CSV table of C-alpha atoms in Angstrom, one decimal:
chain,number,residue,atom,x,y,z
A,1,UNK,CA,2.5,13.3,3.6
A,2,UNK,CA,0.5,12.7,6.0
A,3,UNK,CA,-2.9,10.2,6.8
A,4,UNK,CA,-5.8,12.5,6.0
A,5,UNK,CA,-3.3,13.9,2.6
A,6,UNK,CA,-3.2,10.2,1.6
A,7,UNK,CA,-6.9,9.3,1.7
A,8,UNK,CA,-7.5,12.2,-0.7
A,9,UNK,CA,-5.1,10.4,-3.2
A,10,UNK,CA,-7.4,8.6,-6.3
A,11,UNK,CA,-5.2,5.5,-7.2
A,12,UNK,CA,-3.8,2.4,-4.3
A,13,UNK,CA,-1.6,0.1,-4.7
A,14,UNK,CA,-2.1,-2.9,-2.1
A,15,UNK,CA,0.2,-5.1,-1.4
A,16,UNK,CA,-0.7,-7.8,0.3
A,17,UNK,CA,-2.9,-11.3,0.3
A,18,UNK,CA,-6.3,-9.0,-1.1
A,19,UNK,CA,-8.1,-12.2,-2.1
A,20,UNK,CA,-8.5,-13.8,1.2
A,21,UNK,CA,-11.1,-12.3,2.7
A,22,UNK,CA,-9.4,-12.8,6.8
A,23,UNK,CA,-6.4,-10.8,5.8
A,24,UNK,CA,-6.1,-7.1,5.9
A,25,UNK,CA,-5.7,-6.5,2.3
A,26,UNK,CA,-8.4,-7.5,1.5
A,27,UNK,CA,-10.5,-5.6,3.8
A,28,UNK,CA,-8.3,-2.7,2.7
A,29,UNK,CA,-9.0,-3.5,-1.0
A,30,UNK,CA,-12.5,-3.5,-0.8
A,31,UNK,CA,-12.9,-0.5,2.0
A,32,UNK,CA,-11.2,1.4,-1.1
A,33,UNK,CA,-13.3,0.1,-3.9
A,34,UNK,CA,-16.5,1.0,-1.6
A,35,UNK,CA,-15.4,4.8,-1.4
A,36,UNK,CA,-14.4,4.7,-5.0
A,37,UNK,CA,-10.7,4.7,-5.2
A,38,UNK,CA,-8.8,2.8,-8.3
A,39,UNK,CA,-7.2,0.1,-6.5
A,40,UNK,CA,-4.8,-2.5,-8.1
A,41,UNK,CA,-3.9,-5.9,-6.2
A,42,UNK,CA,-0.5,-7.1,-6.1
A,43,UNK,CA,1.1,-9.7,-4.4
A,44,UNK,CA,-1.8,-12.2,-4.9
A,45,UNK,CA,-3.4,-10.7,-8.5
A,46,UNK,CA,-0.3,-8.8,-10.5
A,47,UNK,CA,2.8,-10.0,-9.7
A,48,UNK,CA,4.5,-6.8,-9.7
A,49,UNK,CA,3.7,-2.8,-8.9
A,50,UNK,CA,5.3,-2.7,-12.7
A,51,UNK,CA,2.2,-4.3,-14.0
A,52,UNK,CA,0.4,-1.5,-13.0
A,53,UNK,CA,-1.5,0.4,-16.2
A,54,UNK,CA,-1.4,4.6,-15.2
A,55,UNK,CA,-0.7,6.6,-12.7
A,56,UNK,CA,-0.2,5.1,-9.2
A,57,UNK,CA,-0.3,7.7,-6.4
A,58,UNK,CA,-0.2,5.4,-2.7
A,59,UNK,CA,1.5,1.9,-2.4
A,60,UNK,CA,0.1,0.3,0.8
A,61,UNK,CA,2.5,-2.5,2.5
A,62,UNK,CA,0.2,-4.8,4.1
A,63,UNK,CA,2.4,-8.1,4.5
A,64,UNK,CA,3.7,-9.5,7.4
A,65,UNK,CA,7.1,-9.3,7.8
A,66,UNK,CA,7.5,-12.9,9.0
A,67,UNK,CA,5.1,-14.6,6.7
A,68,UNK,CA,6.8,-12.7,4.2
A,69,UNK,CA,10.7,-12.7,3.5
A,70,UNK,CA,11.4,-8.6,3.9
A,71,UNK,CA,14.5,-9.4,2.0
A,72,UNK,CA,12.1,-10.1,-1.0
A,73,UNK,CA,10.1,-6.8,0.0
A,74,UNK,CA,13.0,-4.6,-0.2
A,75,UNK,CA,14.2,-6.5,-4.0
A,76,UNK,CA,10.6,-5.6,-5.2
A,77,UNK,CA,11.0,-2.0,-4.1
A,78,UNK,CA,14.5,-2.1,-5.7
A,79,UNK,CA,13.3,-3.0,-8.9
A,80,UNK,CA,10.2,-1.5,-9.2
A,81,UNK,CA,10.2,1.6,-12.2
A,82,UNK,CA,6.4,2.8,-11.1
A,83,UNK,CA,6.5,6.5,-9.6
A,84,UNK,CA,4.2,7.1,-7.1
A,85,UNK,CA,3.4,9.7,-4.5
A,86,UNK,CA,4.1,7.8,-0.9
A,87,UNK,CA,4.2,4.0,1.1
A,88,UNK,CA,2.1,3.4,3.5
A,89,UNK,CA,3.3,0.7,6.0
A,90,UNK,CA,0.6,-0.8,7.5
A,91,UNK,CA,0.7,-1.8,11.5
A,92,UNK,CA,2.4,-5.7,11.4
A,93,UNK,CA,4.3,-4.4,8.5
A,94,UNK,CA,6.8,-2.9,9.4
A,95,UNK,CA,10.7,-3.8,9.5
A,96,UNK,CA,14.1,-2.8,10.2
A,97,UNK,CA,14.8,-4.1,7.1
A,98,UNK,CA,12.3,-1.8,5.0
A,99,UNK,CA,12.3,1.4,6.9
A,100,UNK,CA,15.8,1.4,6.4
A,101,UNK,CA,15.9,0.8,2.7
A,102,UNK,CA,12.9,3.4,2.2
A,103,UNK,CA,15.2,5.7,4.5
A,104,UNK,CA,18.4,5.2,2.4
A,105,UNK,CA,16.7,5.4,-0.9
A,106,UNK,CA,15.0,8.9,0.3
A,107,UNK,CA,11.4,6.7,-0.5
A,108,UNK,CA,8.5,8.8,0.8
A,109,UNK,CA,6.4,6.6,3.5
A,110,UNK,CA,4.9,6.9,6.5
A,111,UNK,CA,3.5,4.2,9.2
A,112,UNK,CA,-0.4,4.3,9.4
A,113,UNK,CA,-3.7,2.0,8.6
A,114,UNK,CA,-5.8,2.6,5.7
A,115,UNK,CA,-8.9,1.2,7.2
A,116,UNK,CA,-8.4,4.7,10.1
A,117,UNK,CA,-8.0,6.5,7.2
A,118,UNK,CA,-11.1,5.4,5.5
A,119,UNK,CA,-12.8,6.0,8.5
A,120,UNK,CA,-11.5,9.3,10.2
A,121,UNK,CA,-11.2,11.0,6.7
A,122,UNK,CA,-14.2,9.1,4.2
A,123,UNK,CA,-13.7,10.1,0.2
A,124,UNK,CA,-16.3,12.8,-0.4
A,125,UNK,CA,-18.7,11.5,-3.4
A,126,UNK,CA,-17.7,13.7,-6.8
């Protein structure tokens, strides 16, 4: 999957500090809300991607790696029973740690920003 595949998905997951409007997350969250995606919060606002009502389609990673223990990262994804479509692992994000657990568990991801997504490919109004 690729960028421009991922911005015509309908439902986000971010993951990330989305109530603090300095961090990424949150610019992410609400960039997403604004074109009309379904967008659920955790990290900050639900606790876990299990928490999750419906369909998910697109988690987006959007923690840093040294704020954040990527050991605890890698136990979330271990434990979480949600299917969705693909990771997105945001710029900052990124670990040896995760890639390699996503790689060994045959997780679909790829490395990109949502906010050049929004913006290269905008969600056509339905």
């Amino acid at each position: 999957m690729d960028l421009e595949q991922i911005m015509q998905m309908n439902t986000f997951a971010v993951v990330g500090d989305t109530l603090n409007p300095e961090k990424y997350a949150y610019k992410i969250k609400e960039g997403l809300l604004e074109q009309g995606y379904t967008v659920h919060s955790v990290g900050k606002e639900l606790q876990s991607l299990n928490e999750i009502p419906g369909d998910l389609d697109i988690i987006d990673l959007c923690i840093h790696t040294v704020e954040y223990h990527c050991g605890s990262t890698v136990y979330r994804f271990g434990k979480c029973r949600k299917p969705f479509r693909c990771i997105v692992i945001q710029p900052g994000a990124e670990s040896p740690e995760i890639l390699s657990y996503l790689q060994e568990q045959n997780l679909p991801y790829i490395e990109g920003c949502l906010l050049v997504g929004m913006r290269l490919y905008p969600r056509k109004k339905q």
